[in-house]
PDB file of C-alpha atoms in Angstrom:
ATOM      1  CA  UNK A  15      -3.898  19.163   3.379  1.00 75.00           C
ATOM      2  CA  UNK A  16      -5.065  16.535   6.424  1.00 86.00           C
ATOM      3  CA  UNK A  17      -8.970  15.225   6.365  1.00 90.00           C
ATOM      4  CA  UNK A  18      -9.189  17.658   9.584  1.00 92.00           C
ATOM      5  CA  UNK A  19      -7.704  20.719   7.819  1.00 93.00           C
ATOM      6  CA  UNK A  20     -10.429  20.672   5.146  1.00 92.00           C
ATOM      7  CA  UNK A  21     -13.349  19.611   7.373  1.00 95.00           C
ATOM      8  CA  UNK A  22     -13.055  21.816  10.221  1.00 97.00           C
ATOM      9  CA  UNK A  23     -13.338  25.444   8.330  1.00 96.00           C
ATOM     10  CA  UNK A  24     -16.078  24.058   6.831  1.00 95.00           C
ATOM     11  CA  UNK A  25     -17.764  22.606   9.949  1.00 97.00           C
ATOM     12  CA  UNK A  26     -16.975  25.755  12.289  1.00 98.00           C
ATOM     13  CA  UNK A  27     -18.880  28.090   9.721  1.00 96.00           C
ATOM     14  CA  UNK A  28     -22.000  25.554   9.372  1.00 96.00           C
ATOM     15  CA  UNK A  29     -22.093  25.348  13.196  1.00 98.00           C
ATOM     16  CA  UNK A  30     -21.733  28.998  13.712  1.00 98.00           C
ATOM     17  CA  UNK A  31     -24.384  29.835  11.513  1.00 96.00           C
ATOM     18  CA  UNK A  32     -26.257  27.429  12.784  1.00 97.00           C
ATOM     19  CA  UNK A  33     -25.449  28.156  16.583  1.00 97.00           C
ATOM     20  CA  UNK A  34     -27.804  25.635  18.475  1.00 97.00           C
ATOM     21  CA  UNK A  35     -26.838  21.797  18.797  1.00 98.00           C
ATOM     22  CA  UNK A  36     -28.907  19.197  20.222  1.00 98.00           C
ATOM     23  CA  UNK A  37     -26.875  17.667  22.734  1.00 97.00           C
ATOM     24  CA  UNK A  38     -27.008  14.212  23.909  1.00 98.00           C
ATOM     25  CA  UNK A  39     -25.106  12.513  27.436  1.00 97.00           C
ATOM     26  CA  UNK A  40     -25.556   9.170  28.810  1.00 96.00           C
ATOM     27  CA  UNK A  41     -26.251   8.232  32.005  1.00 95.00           C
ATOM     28  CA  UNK A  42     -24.770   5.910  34.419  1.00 95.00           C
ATOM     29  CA  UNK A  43     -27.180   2.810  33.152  1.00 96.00           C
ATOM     30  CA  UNK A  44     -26.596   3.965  29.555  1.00 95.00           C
ATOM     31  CA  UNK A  45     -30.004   5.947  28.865  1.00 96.00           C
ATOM     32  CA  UNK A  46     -29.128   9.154  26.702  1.00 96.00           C
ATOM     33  CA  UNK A  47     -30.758  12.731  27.274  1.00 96.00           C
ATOM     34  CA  UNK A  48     -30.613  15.434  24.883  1.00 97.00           C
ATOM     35  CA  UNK A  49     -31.065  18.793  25.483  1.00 96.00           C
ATOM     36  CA  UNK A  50     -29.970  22.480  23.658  1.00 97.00           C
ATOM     37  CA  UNK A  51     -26.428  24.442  23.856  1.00 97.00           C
ATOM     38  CA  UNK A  52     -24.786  26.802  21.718  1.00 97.00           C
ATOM     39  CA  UNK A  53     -21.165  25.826  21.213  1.00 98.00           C
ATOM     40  CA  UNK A  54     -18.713  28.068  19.943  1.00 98.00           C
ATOM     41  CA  UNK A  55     -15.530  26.925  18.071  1.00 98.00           C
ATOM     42  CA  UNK A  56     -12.406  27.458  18.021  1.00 97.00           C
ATOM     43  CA  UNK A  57     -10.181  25.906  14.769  1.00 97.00           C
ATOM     44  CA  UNK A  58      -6.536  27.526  14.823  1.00 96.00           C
ATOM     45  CA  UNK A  59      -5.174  25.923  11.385  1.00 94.00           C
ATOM     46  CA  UNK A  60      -4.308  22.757  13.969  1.00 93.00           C
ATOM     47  CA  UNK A  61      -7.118  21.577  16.379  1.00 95.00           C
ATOM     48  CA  UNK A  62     -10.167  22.264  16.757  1.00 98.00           C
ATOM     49  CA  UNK A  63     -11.933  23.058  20.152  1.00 98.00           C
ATOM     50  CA  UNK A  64     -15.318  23.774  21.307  1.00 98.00           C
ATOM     51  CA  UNK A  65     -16.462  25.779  24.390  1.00 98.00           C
ATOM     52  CA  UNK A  66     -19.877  26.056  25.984  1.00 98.00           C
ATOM     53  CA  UNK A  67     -20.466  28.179  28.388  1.00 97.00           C
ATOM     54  CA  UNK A  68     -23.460  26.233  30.832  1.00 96.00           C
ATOM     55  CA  UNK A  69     -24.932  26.075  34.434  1.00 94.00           C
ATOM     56  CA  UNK A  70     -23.477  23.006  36.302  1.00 92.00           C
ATOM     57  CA  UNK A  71     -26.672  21.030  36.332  1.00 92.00           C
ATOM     58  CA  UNK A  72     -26.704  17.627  38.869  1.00 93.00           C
ATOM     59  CA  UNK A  73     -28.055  15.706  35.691  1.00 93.00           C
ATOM     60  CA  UNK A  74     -25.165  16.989  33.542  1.00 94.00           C
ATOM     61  CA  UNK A  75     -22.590  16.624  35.790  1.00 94.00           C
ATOM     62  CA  UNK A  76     -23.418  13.198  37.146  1.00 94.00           C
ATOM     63  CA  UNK A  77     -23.593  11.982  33.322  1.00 95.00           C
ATOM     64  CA  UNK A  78     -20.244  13.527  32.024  1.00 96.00           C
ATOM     65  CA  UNK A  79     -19.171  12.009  35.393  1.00 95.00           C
ATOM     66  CA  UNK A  80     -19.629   8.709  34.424  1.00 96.00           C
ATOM     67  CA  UNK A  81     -19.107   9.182  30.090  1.00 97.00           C
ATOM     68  CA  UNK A  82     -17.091  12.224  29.416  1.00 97.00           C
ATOM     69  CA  UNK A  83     -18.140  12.162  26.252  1.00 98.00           C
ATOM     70  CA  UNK A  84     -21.127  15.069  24.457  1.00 97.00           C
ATOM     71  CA  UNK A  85     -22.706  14.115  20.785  1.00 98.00           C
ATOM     72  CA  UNK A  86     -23.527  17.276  19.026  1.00 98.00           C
ATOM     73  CA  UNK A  87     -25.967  17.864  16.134  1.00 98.00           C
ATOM     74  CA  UNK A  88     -26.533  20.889  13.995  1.00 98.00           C
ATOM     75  CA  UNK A  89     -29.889  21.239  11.850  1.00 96.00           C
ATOM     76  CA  UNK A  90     -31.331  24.022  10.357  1.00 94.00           C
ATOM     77  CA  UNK A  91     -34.008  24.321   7.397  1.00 92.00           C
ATOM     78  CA  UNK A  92     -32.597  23.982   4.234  1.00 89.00           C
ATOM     79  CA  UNK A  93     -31.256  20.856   5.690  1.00 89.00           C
ATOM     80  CA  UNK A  94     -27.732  21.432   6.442  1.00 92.00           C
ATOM     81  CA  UNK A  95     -26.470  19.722   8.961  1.00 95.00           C
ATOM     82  CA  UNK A  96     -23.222  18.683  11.040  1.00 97.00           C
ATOM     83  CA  UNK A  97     -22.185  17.139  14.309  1.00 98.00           C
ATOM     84  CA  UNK A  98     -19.320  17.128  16.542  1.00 98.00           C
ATOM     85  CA  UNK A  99     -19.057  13.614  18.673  1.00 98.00           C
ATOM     86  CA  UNK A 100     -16.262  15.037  21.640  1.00 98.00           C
ATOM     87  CA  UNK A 101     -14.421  14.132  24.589  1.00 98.00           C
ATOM     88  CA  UNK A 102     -15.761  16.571  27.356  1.00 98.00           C
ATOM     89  CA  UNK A 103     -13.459  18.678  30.402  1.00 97.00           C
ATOM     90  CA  UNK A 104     -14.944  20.699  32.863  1.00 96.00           C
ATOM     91  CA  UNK A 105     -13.884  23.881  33.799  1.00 97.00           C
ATOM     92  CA  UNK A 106     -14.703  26.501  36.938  1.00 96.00           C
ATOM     93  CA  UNK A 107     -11.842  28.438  36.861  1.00 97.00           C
ATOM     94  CA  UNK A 108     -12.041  31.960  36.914  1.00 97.00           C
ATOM     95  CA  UNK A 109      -9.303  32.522  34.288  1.00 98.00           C
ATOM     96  CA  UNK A 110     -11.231  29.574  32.025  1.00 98.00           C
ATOM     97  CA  UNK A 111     -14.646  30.800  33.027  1.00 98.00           C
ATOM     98  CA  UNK A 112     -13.805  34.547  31.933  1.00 98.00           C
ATOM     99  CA  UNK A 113     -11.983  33.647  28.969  1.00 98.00           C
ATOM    100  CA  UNK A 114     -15.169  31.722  27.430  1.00 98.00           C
ATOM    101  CA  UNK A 115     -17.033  33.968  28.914  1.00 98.00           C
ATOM    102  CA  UNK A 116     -15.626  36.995  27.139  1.00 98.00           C
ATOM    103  CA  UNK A 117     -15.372  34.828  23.738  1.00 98.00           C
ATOM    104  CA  UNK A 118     -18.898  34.836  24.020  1.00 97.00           C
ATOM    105  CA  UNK A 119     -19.333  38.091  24.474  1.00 97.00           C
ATOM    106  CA  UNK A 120     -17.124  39.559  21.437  1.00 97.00           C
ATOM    107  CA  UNK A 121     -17.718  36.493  19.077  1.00 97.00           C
ATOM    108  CA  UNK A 122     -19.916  38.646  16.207  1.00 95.00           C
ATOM    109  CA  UNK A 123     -23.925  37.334  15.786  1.00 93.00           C
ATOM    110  CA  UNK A 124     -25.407  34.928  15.603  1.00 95.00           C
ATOM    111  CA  UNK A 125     -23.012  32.871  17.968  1.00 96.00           C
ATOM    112  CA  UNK A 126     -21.763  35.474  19.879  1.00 96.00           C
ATOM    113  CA  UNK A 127     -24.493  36.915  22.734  1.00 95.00           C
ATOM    114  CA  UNK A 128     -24.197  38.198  25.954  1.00 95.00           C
ATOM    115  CA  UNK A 129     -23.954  35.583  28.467  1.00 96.00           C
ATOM    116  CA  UNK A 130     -25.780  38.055  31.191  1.00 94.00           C
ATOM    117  CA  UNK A 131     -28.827  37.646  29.406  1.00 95.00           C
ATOM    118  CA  UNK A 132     -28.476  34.396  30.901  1.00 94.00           C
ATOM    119  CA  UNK A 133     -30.717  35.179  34.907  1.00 95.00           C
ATOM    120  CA  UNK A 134     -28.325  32.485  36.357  1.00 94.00           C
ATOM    121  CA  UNK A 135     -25.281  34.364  35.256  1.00 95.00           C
ATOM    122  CA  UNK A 136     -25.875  37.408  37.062  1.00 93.00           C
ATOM    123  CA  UNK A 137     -22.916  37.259  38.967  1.00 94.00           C
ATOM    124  CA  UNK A 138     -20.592  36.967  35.703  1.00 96.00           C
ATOM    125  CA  UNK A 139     -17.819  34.740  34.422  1.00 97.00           C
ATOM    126  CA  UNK A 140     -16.595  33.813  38.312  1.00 96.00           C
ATOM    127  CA  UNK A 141     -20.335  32.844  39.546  1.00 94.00           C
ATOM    128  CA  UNK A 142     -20.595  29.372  41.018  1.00 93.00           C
ATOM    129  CA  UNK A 143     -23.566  29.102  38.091  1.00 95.00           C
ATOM    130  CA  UNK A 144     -21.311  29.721  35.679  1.00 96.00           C
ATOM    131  CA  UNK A 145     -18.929  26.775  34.379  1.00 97.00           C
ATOM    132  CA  UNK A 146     -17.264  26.176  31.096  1.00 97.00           C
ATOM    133  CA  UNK A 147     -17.170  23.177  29.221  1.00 98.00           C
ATOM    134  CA  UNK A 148     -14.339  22.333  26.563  1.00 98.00           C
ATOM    135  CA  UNK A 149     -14.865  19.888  23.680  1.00 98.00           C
ATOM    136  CA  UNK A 150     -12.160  18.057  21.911  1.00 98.00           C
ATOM    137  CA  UNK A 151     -13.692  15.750  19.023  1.00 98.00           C
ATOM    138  CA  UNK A 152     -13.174  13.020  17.690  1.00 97.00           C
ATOM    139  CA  UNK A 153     -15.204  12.783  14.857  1.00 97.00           C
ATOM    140  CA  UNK A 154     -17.460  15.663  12.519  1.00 97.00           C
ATOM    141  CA  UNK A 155     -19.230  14.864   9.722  1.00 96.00           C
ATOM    142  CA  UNK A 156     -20.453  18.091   7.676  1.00 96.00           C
ATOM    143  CA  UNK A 157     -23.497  17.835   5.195  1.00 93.00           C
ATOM    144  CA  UNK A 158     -24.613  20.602   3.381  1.00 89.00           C
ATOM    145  CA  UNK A 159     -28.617  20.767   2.380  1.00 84.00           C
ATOM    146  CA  UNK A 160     -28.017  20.063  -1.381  1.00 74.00           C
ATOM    147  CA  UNK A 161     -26.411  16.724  -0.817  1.00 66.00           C
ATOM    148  CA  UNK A 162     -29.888  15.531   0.689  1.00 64.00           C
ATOM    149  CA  UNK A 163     -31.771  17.341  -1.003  1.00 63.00           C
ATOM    150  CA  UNK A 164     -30.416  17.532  -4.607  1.00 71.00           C
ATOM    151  CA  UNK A 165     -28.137  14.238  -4.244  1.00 68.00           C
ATOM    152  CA  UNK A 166     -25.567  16.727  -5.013  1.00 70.00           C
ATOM    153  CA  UNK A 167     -22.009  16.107  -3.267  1.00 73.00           C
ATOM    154  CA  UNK A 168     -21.019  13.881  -0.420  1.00 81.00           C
ATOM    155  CA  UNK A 169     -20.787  14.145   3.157  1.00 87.00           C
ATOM    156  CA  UNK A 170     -17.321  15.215   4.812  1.00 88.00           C
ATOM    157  CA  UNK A 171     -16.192  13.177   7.670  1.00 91.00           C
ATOM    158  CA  UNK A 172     -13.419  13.159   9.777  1.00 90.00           C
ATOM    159  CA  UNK A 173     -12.564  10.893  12.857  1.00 94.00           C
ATOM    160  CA  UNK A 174      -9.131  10.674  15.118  1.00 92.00           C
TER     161      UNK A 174
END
């Protein structure tokens, strides 16, 4: 069994539960900007992939323009925590855009939601508000809450 075949089970079910990441670009002069999305994975045995479904704001845009490249972290109270550092693709395809958009739809709590919830997706999967973007990363790193908390266990990593 590879590094990635035991890490990514693991990290797809503590980001799931999770569901929000902190999400940090960089801009063309190298400042970095977080912000919140809620990724949802995608780990066939093979690779792993990551979509989030997003509006296609100027700031976003002109950043992954420039460094295609999203760091993800996952936190929640008892202190678990992964991240996800991925090489970023955007997508506004209707057959892309509805296929994320329906894996959102069906994907069972708490990751899965309906996206029209969302007031700028309105107009569905095929709305110009409505774009898709797919992660492919190159390193996780899973913690669980008892390794800082209790000492207990180590950190999994994995990097390409």
């Amino acid at each position: 069994m590879t590094t990635l075949e035991r890490i990514a089970p693991a990290f797809v079910e503590m980001a799931h539960s999770i569901v929000w990441a902190s999400a940090a670009t960089v801009d063309a002069d190298g400042r970095p900007r977080t912000r919140i999305l809620h990724p949802i994975w995608e780990w066939d045995g093979t690779d792993l992939l990551g979509w989030i479904a997003t509006v296609p704001s100027p700031i976003k845009k002109a950043h992954l323009a420039v460094h295609p490249y999203l760091s993800l972290s996952y936190w929640t109270t008892n202190h678990d925590t992964c991240s996800a550092d991925c090489l970023v693709e955007w997508y506004s395809d209707d057959e892309t855009c509805t296929a994320v958009w329906d894996k959102f739809a069906t994907a069972p709590a708490p990751v899965g939601y309906d996206p029209r919830i969302i007031p700028q997706w309105a107009g569905g999967p095929t709305s110009d508000d409505f774009v898709v973007l797919r992660l492919a990363p190159y390193r996780l790193r899973v913690m669980p809450g008892v390794v800082m908390t209790k000492g207990e266990g180590a950190p999994l990593t994995w990097a390409a």
